mmCIF file of C-alpha atoms in Angstrom:
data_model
loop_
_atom_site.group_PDB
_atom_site.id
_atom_site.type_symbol
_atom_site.label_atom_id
_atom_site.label_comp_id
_atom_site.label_asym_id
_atom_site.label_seq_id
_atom_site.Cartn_x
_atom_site.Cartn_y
_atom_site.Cartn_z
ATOM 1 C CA UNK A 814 -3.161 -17.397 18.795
ATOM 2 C CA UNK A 815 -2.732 -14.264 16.841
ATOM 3 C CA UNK A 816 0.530 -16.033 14.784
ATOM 4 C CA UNK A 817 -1.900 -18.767 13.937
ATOM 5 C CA UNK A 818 -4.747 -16.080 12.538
ATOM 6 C CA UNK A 819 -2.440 -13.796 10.907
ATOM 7 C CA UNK A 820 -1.094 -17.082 8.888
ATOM 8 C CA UNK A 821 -4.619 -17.133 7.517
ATOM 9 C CA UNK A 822 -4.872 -14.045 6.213
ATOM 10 C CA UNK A 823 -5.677 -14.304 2.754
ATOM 11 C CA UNK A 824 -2.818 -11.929 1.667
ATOM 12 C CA UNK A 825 0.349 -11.390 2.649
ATOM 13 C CA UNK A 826 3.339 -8.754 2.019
ATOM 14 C CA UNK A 827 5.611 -10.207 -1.202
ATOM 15 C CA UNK A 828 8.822 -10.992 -0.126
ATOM 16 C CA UNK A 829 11.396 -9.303 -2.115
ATOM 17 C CA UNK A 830 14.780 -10.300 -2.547
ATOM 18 C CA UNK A 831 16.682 -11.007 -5.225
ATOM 19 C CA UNK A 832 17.156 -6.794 -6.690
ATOM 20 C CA UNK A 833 16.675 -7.721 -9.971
ATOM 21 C CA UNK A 834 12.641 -8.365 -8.874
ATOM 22 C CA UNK A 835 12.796 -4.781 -7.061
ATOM 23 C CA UNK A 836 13.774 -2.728 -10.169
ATOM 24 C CA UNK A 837 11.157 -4.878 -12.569
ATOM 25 C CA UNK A 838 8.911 -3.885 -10.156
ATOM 26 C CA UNK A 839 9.075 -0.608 -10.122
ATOM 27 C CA UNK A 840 9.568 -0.297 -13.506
ATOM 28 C CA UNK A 841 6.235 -2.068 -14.463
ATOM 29 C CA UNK A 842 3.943 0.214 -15.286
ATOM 30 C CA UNK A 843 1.072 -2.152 -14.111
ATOM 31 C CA UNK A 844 2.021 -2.548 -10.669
ATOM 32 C CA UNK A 845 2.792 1.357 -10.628
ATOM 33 C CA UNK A 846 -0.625 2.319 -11.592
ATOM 34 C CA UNK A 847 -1.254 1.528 -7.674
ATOM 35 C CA UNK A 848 0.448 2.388 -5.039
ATOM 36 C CA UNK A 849 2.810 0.596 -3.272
ATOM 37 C CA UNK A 850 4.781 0.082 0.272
ATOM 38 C CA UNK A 851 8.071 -1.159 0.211
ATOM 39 C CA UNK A 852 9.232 -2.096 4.340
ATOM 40 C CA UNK A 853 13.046 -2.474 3.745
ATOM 41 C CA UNK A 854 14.377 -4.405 6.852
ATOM 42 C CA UNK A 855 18.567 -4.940 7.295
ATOM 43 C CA UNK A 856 17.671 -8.786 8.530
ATOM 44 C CA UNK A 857 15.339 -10.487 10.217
ATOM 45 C CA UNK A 858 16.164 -9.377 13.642
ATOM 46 C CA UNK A 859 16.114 -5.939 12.632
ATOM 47 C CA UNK A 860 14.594 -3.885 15.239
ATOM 48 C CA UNK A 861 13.965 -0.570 13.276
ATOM 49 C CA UNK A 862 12.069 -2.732 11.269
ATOM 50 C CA UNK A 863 8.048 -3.781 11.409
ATOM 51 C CA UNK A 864 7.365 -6.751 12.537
ATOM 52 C CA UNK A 865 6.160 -9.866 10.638
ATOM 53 C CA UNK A 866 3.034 -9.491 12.516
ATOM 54 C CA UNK A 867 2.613 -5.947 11.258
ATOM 55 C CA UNK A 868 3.722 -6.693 7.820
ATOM 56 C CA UNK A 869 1.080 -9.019 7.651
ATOM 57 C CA UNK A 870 -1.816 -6.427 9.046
ATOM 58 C CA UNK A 871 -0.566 -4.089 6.514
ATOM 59 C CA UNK A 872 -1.048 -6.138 3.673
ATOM 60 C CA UNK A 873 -4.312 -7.535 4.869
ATOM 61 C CA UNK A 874 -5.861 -3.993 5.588
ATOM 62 C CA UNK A 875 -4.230 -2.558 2.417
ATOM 63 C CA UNK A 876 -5.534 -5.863 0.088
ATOM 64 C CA UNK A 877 -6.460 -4.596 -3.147
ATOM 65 C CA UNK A 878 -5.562 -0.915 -2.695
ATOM 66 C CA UNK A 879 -1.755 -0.812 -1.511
ATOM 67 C CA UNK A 880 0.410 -3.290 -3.084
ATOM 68 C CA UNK A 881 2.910 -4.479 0.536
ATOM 69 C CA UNK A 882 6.394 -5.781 -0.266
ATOM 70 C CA UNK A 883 8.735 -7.053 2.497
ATOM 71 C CA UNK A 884 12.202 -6.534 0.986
ATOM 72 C CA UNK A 885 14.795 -8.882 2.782
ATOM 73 C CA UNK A 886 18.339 -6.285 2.336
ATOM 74 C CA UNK A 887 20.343 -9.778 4.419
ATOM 75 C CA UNK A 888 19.611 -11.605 0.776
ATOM 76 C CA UNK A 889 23.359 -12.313 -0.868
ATOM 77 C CA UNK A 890 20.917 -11.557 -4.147
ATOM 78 C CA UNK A 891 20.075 -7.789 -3.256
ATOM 79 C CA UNK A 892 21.848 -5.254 -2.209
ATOM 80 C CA UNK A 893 19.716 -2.244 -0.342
ATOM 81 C CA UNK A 894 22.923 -0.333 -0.445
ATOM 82 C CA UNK A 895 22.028 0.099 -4.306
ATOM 83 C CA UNK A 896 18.483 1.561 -3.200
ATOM 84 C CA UNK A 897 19.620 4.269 -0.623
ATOM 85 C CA UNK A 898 17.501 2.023 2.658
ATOM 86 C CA UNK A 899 18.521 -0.911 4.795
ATOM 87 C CA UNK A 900 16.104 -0.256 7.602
ATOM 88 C CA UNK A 901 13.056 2.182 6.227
ATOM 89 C CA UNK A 902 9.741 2.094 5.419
ATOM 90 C CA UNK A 903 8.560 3.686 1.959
ATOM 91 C CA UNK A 904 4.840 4.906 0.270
ATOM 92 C CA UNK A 905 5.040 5.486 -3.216
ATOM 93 C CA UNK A 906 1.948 6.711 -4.716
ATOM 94 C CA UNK A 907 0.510 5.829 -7.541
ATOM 95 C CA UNK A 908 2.596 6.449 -10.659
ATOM 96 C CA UNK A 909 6.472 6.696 -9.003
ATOM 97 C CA UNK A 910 8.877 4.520 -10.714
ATOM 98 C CA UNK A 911 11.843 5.539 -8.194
ATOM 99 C CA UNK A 912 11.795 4.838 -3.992
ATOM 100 C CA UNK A 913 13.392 8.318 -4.097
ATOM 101 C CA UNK A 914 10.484 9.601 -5.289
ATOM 102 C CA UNK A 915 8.923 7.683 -1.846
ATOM 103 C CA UNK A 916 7.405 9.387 1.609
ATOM 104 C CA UNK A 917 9.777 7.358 4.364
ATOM 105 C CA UNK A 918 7.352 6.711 7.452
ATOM 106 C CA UNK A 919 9.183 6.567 10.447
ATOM 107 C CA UNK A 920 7.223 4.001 12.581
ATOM 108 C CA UNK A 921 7.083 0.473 13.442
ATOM 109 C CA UNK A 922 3.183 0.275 15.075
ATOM 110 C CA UNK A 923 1.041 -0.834 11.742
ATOM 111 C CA UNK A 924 -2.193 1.540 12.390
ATOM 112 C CA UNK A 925 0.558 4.576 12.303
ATOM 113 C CA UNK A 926 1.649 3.223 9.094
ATOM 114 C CA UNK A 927 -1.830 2.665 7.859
ATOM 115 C CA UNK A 928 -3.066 5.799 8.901
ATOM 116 C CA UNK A 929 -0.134 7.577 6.879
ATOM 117 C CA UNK A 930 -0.628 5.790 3.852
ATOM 118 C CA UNK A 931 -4.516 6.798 3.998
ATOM 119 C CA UNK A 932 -3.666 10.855 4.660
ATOM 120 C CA UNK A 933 -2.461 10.366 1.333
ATOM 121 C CA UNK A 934 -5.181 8.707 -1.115
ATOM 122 C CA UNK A 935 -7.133 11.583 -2.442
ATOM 123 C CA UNK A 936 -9.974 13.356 -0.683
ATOM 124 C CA UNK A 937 -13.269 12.177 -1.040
ATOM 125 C CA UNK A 938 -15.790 14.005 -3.618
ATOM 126 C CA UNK A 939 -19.312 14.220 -4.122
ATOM 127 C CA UNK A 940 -20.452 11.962 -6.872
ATOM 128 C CA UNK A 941 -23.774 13.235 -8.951
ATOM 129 C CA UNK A 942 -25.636 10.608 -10.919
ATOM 130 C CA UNK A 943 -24.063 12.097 -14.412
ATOM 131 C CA UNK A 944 -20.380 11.334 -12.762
ATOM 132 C CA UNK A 945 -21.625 8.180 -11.192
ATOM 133 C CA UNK A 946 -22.583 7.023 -15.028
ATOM 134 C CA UNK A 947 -18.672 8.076 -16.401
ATOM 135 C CA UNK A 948 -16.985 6.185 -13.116
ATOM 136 C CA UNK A 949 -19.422 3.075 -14.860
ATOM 137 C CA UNK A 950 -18.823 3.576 -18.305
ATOM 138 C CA UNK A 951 -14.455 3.890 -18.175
ATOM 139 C CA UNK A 952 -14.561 1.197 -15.001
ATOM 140 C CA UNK A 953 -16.609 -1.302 -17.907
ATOM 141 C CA UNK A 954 -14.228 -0.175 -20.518
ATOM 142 C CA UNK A 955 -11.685 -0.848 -18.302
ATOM 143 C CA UNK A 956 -9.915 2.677 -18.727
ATOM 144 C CA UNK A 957 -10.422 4.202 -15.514
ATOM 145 C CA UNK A 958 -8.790 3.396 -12.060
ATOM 146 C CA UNK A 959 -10.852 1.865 -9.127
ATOM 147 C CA UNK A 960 -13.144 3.762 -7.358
ATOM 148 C CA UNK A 961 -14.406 3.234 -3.402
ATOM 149 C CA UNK A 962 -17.850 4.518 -3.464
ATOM 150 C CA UNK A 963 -19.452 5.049 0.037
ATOM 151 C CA UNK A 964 -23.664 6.048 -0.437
ATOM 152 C CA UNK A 965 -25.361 8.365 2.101
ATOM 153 C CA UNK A 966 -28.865 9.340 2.643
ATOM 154 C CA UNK A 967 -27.371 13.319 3.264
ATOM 155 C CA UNK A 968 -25.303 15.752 1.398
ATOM 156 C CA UNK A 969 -23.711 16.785 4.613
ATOM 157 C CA UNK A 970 -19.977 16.573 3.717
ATOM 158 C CA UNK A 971 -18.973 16.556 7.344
ATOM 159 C CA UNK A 972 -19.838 12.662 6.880
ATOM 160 C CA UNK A 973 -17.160 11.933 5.042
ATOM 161 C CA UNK A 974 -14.594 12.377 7.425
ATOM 162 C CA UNK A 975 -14.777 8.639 8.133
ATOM 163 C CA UNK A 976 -13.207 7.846 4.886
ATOM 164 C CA UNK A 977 -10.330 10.116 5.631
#
């Protein structure tokens, strides 16, 4: 049952492998404006490797925030050797153009791996109606990045420790 949900998820990770596709990708400054995942698994039995099933969580929990690449190092076309991981999994924030440059997570459970990822997206701030109006004016100039804006009825920061 969950195989036949998780195949209905509207996103899944992008398969990677042919290595010419993993150094276009991070050297497009597009998809590096976001952050990205990169799970690098020896083959498909590869047990220090996540799952497909957590893949998939990943990318559906991270849809739109974390771009989730599955990165196949069996391929004859790539060779992980060239990338310094055959079994790893990799966060690069916002803005890295080299996997060196990556936080390696070592675990295979997906909330672990979620929760990682999220300890590193900035803190959250107050937002005053004069900032409020800039985050509108460069988001419909399309010249600022996205925003997540959660609205409370107190100024109590404590609140925002959800969001962490």
């Amino acid at each position: 049952m969950q195989n036949f949900v998780l195949h209905k998820l509207p996103t899944q990770a992008t398969e990677i492998s042919n290595y010419n596709i993993l150094k276009d990708t991070l050297e497009d400054e597009i998809i590096r404006s976001s952050p990205l995942l990169f799970i690098f698994c020896k083959d498909s039995d590869d047990t220090n490797c996540p799952s497909w099933q957590s893949r998939s969580k990943l990318s559906y929990i991270f849809d739109g925030l974390v771009a989730v690449a599955y990165v196949d190092c069996s391929s004859k076309d790539i060779s992980c050797s060239k990338t310094g991981f055959q079994s790893a999994t990799v966060h690069l924030p916002s803005g890295n153009s080299t996997l060196q440059a990556g936080i390696e997570i070592h675990s295979l459970n997906y909330l672990e791996i979620a929760t990682q990822i999220l300890g590193q997206l900035p803190e959250a701030e107050l937002v005053d109606e004069e900032s409020l109006e800039n985050i509108r004016a460069k988001l419909n100039e399309d010249l600022g990045q996205d925003w997540l804006i959660y609205f409370t009825e107190s100024q109590d920061s404590s609140r925002f420790t959800d969001l962490q």
